[in-house]
Coordinates of C-alpha atoms and ligand atoms in Angstrom, one line a residue:
M199 CA -17.8 19.7 -26.5
S200 CA -14.8 19.4 -29.0
Q201 CA -13.2 17.8 -25.4
P202 CA -13.3 13.7 -26.0
E203 CA -14.1 13.4 -22.3
E204 CA -16.6 15.7 -22.5
Q205 CA -18.2 13.7 -25.6
S206 CA -17.5 9.9 -24.1
A207 CA -19.6 11.8 -20.7
T208 CA -22.7 13.2 -22.6
R209 CA -23.5 9.1 -23.4
L210 CA -25.7 7.1 -20.6
K211 CA -22.7 4.5 -19.4
D212 CA -21.9 1.6 -16.9
P213 CA -20.9 2.9 -13.6
V214 CA -17.2 3.5 -13.3
P215 CA -16.1 1.0 -10.5
F216 CA -13.5 2.7 -8.4
F217 CA -11.9 -1.1 -8.8
D218 CA -12.3 -4.2 -10.9
L219 CA -10.3 -7.1 -10.8
R220 CA -12.5 -9.0 -13.4
L221 CA -10.7 -8.2 -16.5
Q222 CA -7.3 -9.1 -15.1
T223 CA -8.4 -12.5 -13.6
E224 CA -9.8 -13.3 -16.6
S225 CA -6.8 -12.6 -18.6
L226 CA -4.6 -14.9 -16.8
R227 CA -7.5 -17.6 -16.0
D228 CA -5.8 -20.2 -18.4
R229 CA -2.6 -20.0 -16.3
F230 CA -4.3 -19.9 -13.0
M231 CA -5.9 -23.0 -13.8
E232 CA -2.9 -24.8 -14.9
V233 CA -1.1 -23.9 -11.6
T234 CA -4.2 -24.9 -9.5
E235 CA -4.9 -28.3 -11.4
A236 CA -1.2 -29.3 -10.7
L237 CA -1.0 -28.0 -7.1
F238 CA -4.7 -30.1 -6.5
K239 CA -2.4 -33.4 -8.4
S240 CA 0.1 -33.1 -6.1
S241 CA -2.0 -31.8 -3.1
A242 CA 0.9 -29.8 -1.6
F243 CA -1.2 -27.2 0.0
I244 CA 1.2 -25.8 2.8
G245 CA 4.6 -25.1 2.0
G246 CA 6.7 -26.9 -0.7
A247 CA 8.0 -25.6 -4.2
A248 CA 5.1 -23.3 -4.9
V249 CA 6.0 -21.2 -2.0
S250 CA 9.9 -21.2 -2.1
D251 CA 9.5 -20.3 -6.0
F252 CA 7.2 -17.3 -4.9
E253 CA 9.7 -16.1 -2.2
E254 CA 12.8 -16.1 -4.2
A255 CA 11.1 -14.7 -6.9
F256 CA 9.7 -11.6 -4.6
A257 CA 12.6 -11.1 -2.7
E258 CA 15.2 -11.2 -5.8
Y259 CA 12.1 -8.5 -7.4
C260 CA 12.6 -6.4 -4.4
S261 CA 16.8 -6.3 -4.2
T262 CA 16.1 -8.1 -1.3
K263 CA 18.1 -11.4 0.1
Y264 CA 15.1 -13.0 1.5
C265 CA 11.1 -13.1 1.6
V266 CA 9.3 -14.6 4.3
S267 CA 5.2 -15.2 2.9
L268 CA 2.7 -14.9 5.2
H269 CA -1.3 -14.5 5.3
S270 CA -1.5 -10.9 5.3
G271 CA -0.3 -7.7 5.3
T272 CA -0.8 -7.3 8.8
A273 CA 0.6 -10.6 9.8
A274 CA 3.7 -9.1 8.0
L275 CA 3.5 -5.9 10.3
H276 CA 3.0 -7.6 13.3
L277 CA 5.7 -10.8 13.0
A278 CA 8.3 -8.0 11.7
L279 CA 8.4 -6.1 14.9
M280 CA 8.2 -9.0 16.8
A281 CA 11.3 -10.4 15.1
L282 CA 12.9 -7.4 16.2
E283 CA 12.6 -8.5 19.9
L284 CA 12.0 -4.7 21.5
E285 CA 11.5 -4.8 25.0
P286 CA 7.1 -3.9 26.0
G287 CA 6.6 -0.2 25.9
S288 CA 9.2 0.4 23.3
E289 CA 8.0 3.3 20.8
V290 CA 7.7 2.9 17.0
I291 CA 7.3 5.9 15.0
T292 CA 5.0 6.0 12.1
A293 CA 2.5 7.7 10.2
P294 CA -1.2 8.6 11.6
N295 CA -2.6 8.8 7.9
S296 CA -2.4 5.4 7.1
F297 CA -4.5 2.1 7.2
I298 CA -4.9 1.1 10.7
A299 CA -2.7 -2.5 10.2
T300 CA 0.3 -0.1 10.6
A301 CA -0.6 1.0 13.8
E302 CA -1.9 -2.1 14.9
G303 CA 1.3 -4.4 14.2
I304 CA 3.4 -2.0 16.5
S305 CA 0.4 -2.5 19.4
F306 CA 0.3 -6.2 18.6
A307 CA 4.2 -6.5 19.5
G308 CA 3.7 -4.6 22.9
C309 CA 4.9 -1.9 21.8
K310 CA 3.7 2.1 21.8
P311 CA 2.9 3.9 18.5
V312 CA 3.8 7.3 18.1
F313 CA 2.9 9.1 15.1
V314 CA 4.6 12.1 13.1
D315 CA 2.5 14.4 11.0
A316 CA 2.7 14.2 7.5
D317 CA 4.3 16.3 4.9
E318 CA 1.4 18.6 2.8
S319 CA 2.8 17.8 -0.9
T320 CA 3.2 13.9 -0.7
F321 CA 1.1 12.8 2.3
N322 CA 3.9 10.8 3.3
I323 CA 6.1 11.1 6.8
D324 CA 7.7 14.6 7.2
P325 CA 11.1 13.9 8.0
D326 CA 11.9 17.3 9.7
L327 CA 9.0 16.2 12.2
I328 CA 10.8 12.6 13.1
E329 CA 13.6 13.6 15.4
R330 CA 11.5 15.3 17.5
A331 CA 9.2 12.7 18.2
I332 CA 12.5 10.0 19.3
T333 CA 12.6 9.7 22.8
P334 CA 14.8 7.2 25.1
R335 CA 12.1 4.2 24.5
T336 CA 12.0 4.8 20.5
R337 CA 13.3 1.9 19.0
A338 CA 11.9 1.6 15.2
I339 CA 10.6 3.6 12.6
I340 CA 7.8 2.5 10.1
P341 CA 7.7 4.8 7.0
V342 CA 4.3 4.0 5.0
H343 CA 4.8 4.3 1.3
L344 CA 1.2 6.1 1.4
Y345 CA -1.0 5.7 -1.6
G346 CA 2.4 3.9 -4.1
Q347 CA 4.9 6.8 -3.3
P348 CA 7.7 6.3 -1.3
A349 CA 8.6 7.8 1.7
P350 CA 11.7 10.0 2.0
M351 CA 14.0 7.2 2.9
D352 CA 17.3 8.7 2.4
R353 CA 16.4 11.1 5.4
I354 CA 14.8 8.8 7.3
L355 CA 17.5 6.0 6.9
E356 CA 20.1 9.0 7.8
I357 CA 17.9 9.7 11.2
A358 CA 17.6 6.1 11.9
R359 CA 21.3 5.6 11.9
K360 CA 22.0 8.7 13.9
H361 CA 19.9 7.2 16.6
N362 CA 20.4 3.6 16.5
L363 CA 16.9 2.7 14.9
A364 CA 15.4 -0.1 13.0
V365 CA 13.6 0.9 10.0
I366 CA 10.6 -1.3 8.7
E367 CA 9.0 -0.1 5.4
D368 CA 5.1 -0.3 5.2
A369 CA 5.4 -1.2 1.5
C370 CA 1.8 -2.6 1.6
Q371 CA 0.7 0.0 -1.1
A372 CA 4.0 0.2 -3.1
H373 CA 5.0 -3.2 -4.8
G374 CA 7.7 -1.8 -7.4
A375 CA 7.8 2.0 -6.4
E376 CA 11.3 3.4 -6.3
L377 CA 13.4 5.8 -5.1
H378 CA 16.2 6.9 -6.9
G379 CA 16.5 3.9 -9.1
R380 CA 15.9 1.8 -5.5
R381 CA 13.2 -0.6 -5.3
A382 CA 10.4 0.0 -2.3
G383 CA 11.4 -3.2 0.0
S384 CA 15.0 -2.8 -0.3
F385 CA 15.7 0.3 1.9
G386 CA 15.0 -0.7 5.8
T387 CA 16.0 -3.3 7.9
M388 CA 12.8 -5.4 7.0
A389 CA 9.4 -4.5 4.6
C390 CA 6.2 -5.4 4.6
F391 CA 3.9 -6.0 1.9
S392 CA 0.0 -7.0 1.5
F393 CA -1.2 -9.0 -1.3
Y394 CA -5.0 -7.9 -0.6
P395 CA -6.5 -8.7 -4.0
S396 CA -6.6 -5.0 -4.6
K397 CA -3.1 -4.2 -4.2
N398 CA -1.0 -3.7 -7.1
L399 CA 0.3 -7.2 -6.2
G400 CA -3.2 -9.1 -5.4
A401 CA -3.6 -13.1 -4.4
A402 CA -7.0 -14.4 -5.2
G403 CA -7.5 -13.6 -1.3
D404 CA -5.1 -12.7 1.4
G405 CA -1.9 -12.4 1.5
G406 CA 1.4 -10.6 2.8
A407 CA 5.3 -11.0 3.3
V408 CA 8.3 -9.4 5.2
V409 CA 11.6 -8.7 2.9
T410 CA 15.0 -8.8 4.4
S411 CA 18.3 -8.9 3.9
D412 CA 19.3 -10.2 7.0
E413 CA 19.5 -13.8 7.4
K414 CA 18.5 -13.8 11.4
L415 CA 15.7 -12.0 10.9
A416 CA 14.4 -14.3 8.0
E417 CA 15.4 -17.0 10.1
R418 CA 13.3 -15.9 13.2
L419 CA 10.7 -14.7 10.6
R420 CA 10.1 -18.0 9.4
L421 CA 9.9 -19.6 13.0
L422 CA 7.0 -16.8 14.0
R423 CA 4.6 -17.8 11.1
N424 CA 5.0 -21.5 11.8
H425 CA 4.6 -22.1 15.5
G426 CA 8.1 -21.1 16.4
S427 CA 9.1 -24.4 14.9
K428 CA 11.6 -25.7 12.7
V429 CA 11.1 -29.8 12.8
K430 CA 7.6 -30.3 13.0
Y431 CA 5.9 -30.5 16.8
Y432 CA 9.3 -29.1 17.8
H433 CA 8.9 -25.9 19.3
D434 CA 12.0 -23.5 20.0
I435 CA 10.0 -20.5 20.7
L436 CA 6.2 -19.2 20.6
G437 CA 5.0 -18.4 17.3
H438 CA 2.0 -18.2 15.3
N439 CA 0.1 -19.8 12.2
F440 CA 0.9 -17.0 9.9
R441 CA 1.9 -19.2 6.8
L442 CA 0.7 -18.0 3.1
D443 CA -1.0 -20.8 1.3
A444 CA 0.7 -22.9 -1.9
L445 CA -2.3 -21.9 -4.3
Q446 CA -1.7 -18.2 -2.9
C447 CA 2.0 -18.4 -3.9
A448 CA 1.5 -20.1 -7.0
I449 CA -0.9 -17.1 -8.5
L450 CA 1.3 -14.7 -7.1
R451 CA 4.1 -16.0 -8.6
I452 CA 2.1 -15.8 -12.2
K453 CA 1.1 -12.1 -11.3
L454 CA 4.2 -10.8 -10.3
T455 CA 5.5 -11.6 -14.3
E456 CA 3.0 -8.9 -15.2
L457 CA 3.4 -6.3 -12.2
N458 CA 5.7 -3.9 -14.0
R459 CA 3.4 -3.8 -17.0
W460 CA 0.5 -3.1 -14.6
N461 CA 2.7 -0.7 -12.7
N462 CA 3.2 1.2 -15.9
Q463 CA -0.3 1.6 -16.8
R464 CA -1.3 2.7 -13.4
I465 CA 1.4 5.7 -13.7
E466 CA 0.1 6.1 -17.5
I467 CA -3.7 6.9 -15.9
A468 CA -1.9 8.9 -13.4
W469 CA -0.4 11.1 -15.7
Y470 CA -3.3 11.4 -17.9
Y471 CA -5.4 12.6 -14.6
N472 CA -2.6 15.2 -14.0
A473 CA -2.5 16.6 -17.5
K474 CA -6.2 17.0 -17.3
L475 CA -6.7 17.9 -14.1
A476 CA -4.0 19.9 -13.0
D477 CA -5.8 23.3 -14.1
V478 CA -9.0 22.4 -12.6
P479 CA -9.9 25.4 -10.1
G480 CA -10.6 23.6 -6.3
V481 CA -8.3 20.4 -7.2
I482 CA -5.0 19.9 -6.4
V483 CA -3.5 16.7 -8.2
P484 CA -0.8 14.8 -6.3
E485 CA 2.7 15.6 -6.2
T486 CA 5.3 13.1 -6.9
M487 CA 9.0 13.5 -5.3
D488 CA 12.3 14.1 -7.2
G489 CA 13.7 10.8 -8.3
A490 CA 10.6 8.7 -7.0
K491 CA 8.6 6.2 -9.0
H492 CA 5.3 6.4 -7.3
V493 CA 3.2 3.1 -8.6
F494 CA -0.1 4.8 -7.9
H495 CA -1.9 2.2 -5.9
L496 CA -3.9 5.2 -5.2
Y497 CA -5.0 8.4 -7.1
V498 CA -5.8 10.8 -4.4
V499 CA -6.7 14.5 -5.3
R500 CA -7.6 17.1 -2.7
V501 CA -10.8 18.6 -3.6
K502 CA -12.2 22.1 -1.9
D503 CA -16.0 20.9 -1.9
R504 CA -15.7 17.0 -1.7
A505 CA -19.1 16.5 -0.6
L506 CA -19.7 18.2 -3.4
V507 CA -17.8 16.2 -5.7
Q508 CA -19.0 12.8 -4.3
Q509 CA -22.7 14.1 -5.4
V510 CA -21.6 14.7 -8.9
F511 CA -19.6 11.5 -9.0
A512 CA -23.0 9.5 -7.9
N513 CA -25.0 11.6 -10.5
H514 CA -22.5 10.6 -13.4
G515 CA -22.3 6.6 -12.0
I516 CA -18.8 6.8 -10.7
Q517 CA -17.3 5.4 -7.4
S518 CA -14.9 6.9 -5.5
A519 CA -13.1 6.5 -2.4
I520 CA -11.8 8.1 0.8
H521 CA -8.2 6.9 1.9
Y522 CA -8.4 7.4 5.2
P523 CA -11.6 9.1 6.4
V524 CA -10.5 8.9 10.1
P525 CA -6.8 9.0 10.9
I526 CA -5.3 6.4 13.6
H527 CA -4.7 9.0 16.0
R528 CA -8.6 9.6 15.8
Q529 CA -9.7 6.2 16.0
P530 CA -12.0 5.0 18.7
A531 CA -9.7 2.0 19.0
Y532 CA -6.9 4.6 20.1
A533 CA -8.5 6.4 22.4
D534 CA -6.3 5.5 24.7
L535 CA -3.3 7.5 23.2
G536 CA -5.5 11.0 23.9
L537 CA -4.6 12.4 20.7
G538 CA -7.3 15.2 20.5
E539 CA -8.5 16.9 17.1
G540 CA -5.3 19.3 16.1
S541 CA -2.9 16.7 17.0
F542 CA -1.6 16.4 13.7
P543 CA -2.8 19.3 11.6
V544 CA -1.6 18.1 7.9
T545 CA -3.1 14.5 8.3
E546 CA -6.0 16.0 9.7
R547 CA -6.5 19.0 6.8
M548 CA -5.9 16.1 4.2
T549 CA -8.6 13.9 6.1
D550 CA -11.3 16.8 5.2
S551 CA -10.3 17.1 1.8
I552 CA -9.0 14.0 -0.2
I553 CA -10.7 11.5 -2.3
S554 CA -9.5 8.8 -4.4
L555 CA -10.3 8.6 -7.9
P556 CA -11.0 5.1 -9.9
I557 CA -7.6 3.9 -10.8
F558 CA -6.6 0.2 -12.2
P559 CA -4.5 -1.0 -15.2
E560 CA -7.8 -2.0 -17.0
L561 CA -9.1 1.8 -16.3
T562 CA -10.4 2.5 -20.1
R563 CA -9.7 6.1 -21.5
E564 CA -13.4 6.5 -21.8
Q565 CA -13.6 6.0 -18.4
Q566 CA -10.9 8.1 -17.1
D567 CA -12.6 10.8 -19.6
R568 CA -15.7 10.3 -17.5
V569 CA -14.0 11.1 -14.2
I570 CA -12.4 13.8 -15.3
Y571 CA -15.6 15.5 -17.0
A572 CA -17.4 14.6 -13.8
L573 CA -14.7 16.5 -11.4
R574 CA -14.5 19.7 -13.9
E575 CA -18.3 19.7 -13.8
A576 CA -17.8 19.8 -9.8
A577 CA -15.0 22.4 -9.7
G578 CA -17.4 24.7 -12.3
A579 CA -20.4 24.3 -9.9
S580 CA -18.5 25.2 -6.6
R581 CA -17.6 28.2 -8.3
V582 CA -14.2 28.4 -7.1
Ligands
PLP760 C1 -0.4 0.7 4.3 C2 -1.4 -0.4 4.6 N1 -0.5 -1.4 5.5 C3 -0.8 -2.5 5.8 C4 -1.9 -2.9 5.2 C5 -2.7 -4.1 5.6 O1 -2.3 -5.4 4.8 P1 -3.4 -6.7 4.8 O2 -4.5 -5.9 4.3 O3 -3.1 -7.6 3.4 O4 -3.9 -7.2 6.2 C6 -2.9 -2.1 4.1 C7 -3.6 -2.9 3.6 O5 -5.1 -2.5 3.4 C8 -2.2 -1.4 3.9 O6 -2.5 -0.5 2.9

């Protein structure tokens, strides 16, 4: 019982939450109240300076020229594809091991998702498999920076250039991630972000954005999010109401100033987990690609006996999650693609063994130690 993680684990404690936003919200409460007060005073709830201020700041953060704020990451993916004006039935390559919204964006734009399996070491799309999925109908690639780790963008951009394809980054889990010093969001034709509250940069509700350095695309995205209208009640094209509220933008503007610090705290926790778990039999810790800054939206390990780990976690009051329990091609919603079991072996193998451990900036060292202790206990019990 000499290890600190063992000592802290022996005492009865509150549950270790998978995610808890309360401390973060509390720490910024006064600033949130100040902007809320000002906004209520002006009552400019839609559009205005709060929206353009955040958009400017987030575009700059991502090293892009433009940011078009939207009401969710799903809306961002949907509009990014609509903005490309692809002919119906165009094929768009993406990853099957993502949140379903990545594929939904493709489908809602009238295109067909074509999945490419993951690289077993990083869980991101395997660039070696992309070219064989390209057909004369392929128009775009949507790499997902899964769990906060950039996809291998150098290879992906090279393939896209060779085949004249657009690249839309799904950066919904990767605010502030980098590859060779370049920010996620600045690689593709466009990049999509989610500001769902639990994301590394999260709103006080739903939110999202597309960033781009292409002026024409930015203009089209602005039209599409606002009923195809530049001037009120005059509609150039058909669009949606996909705008993001001024209040969310004002809150996001404040939270953006803390993002790098929060990301560094996540990275510190991930390194601590790595150091303490790397030698545990039956546990594979996440691998970070050379040159990548992984911002650990999620810390996902592979375990030999997941049911046992979940049981031990439950006994210790430790919450965990699975991202994702069913790959997109195996979801009933995509049954019409006819992609049976075995279509994407790496994704399917990882789906059966992954488990996401608690990670968020305010997770204490004591809580981290309790997670480590429980995982070690589970590994011991499975006698691997
Ligand atoms: C990879 C990925 N893509 C898309 C989305 C969709 O974002 P939202 O929930 O804001 O619609 C999410 C968010 O959960 C995500 O993790």
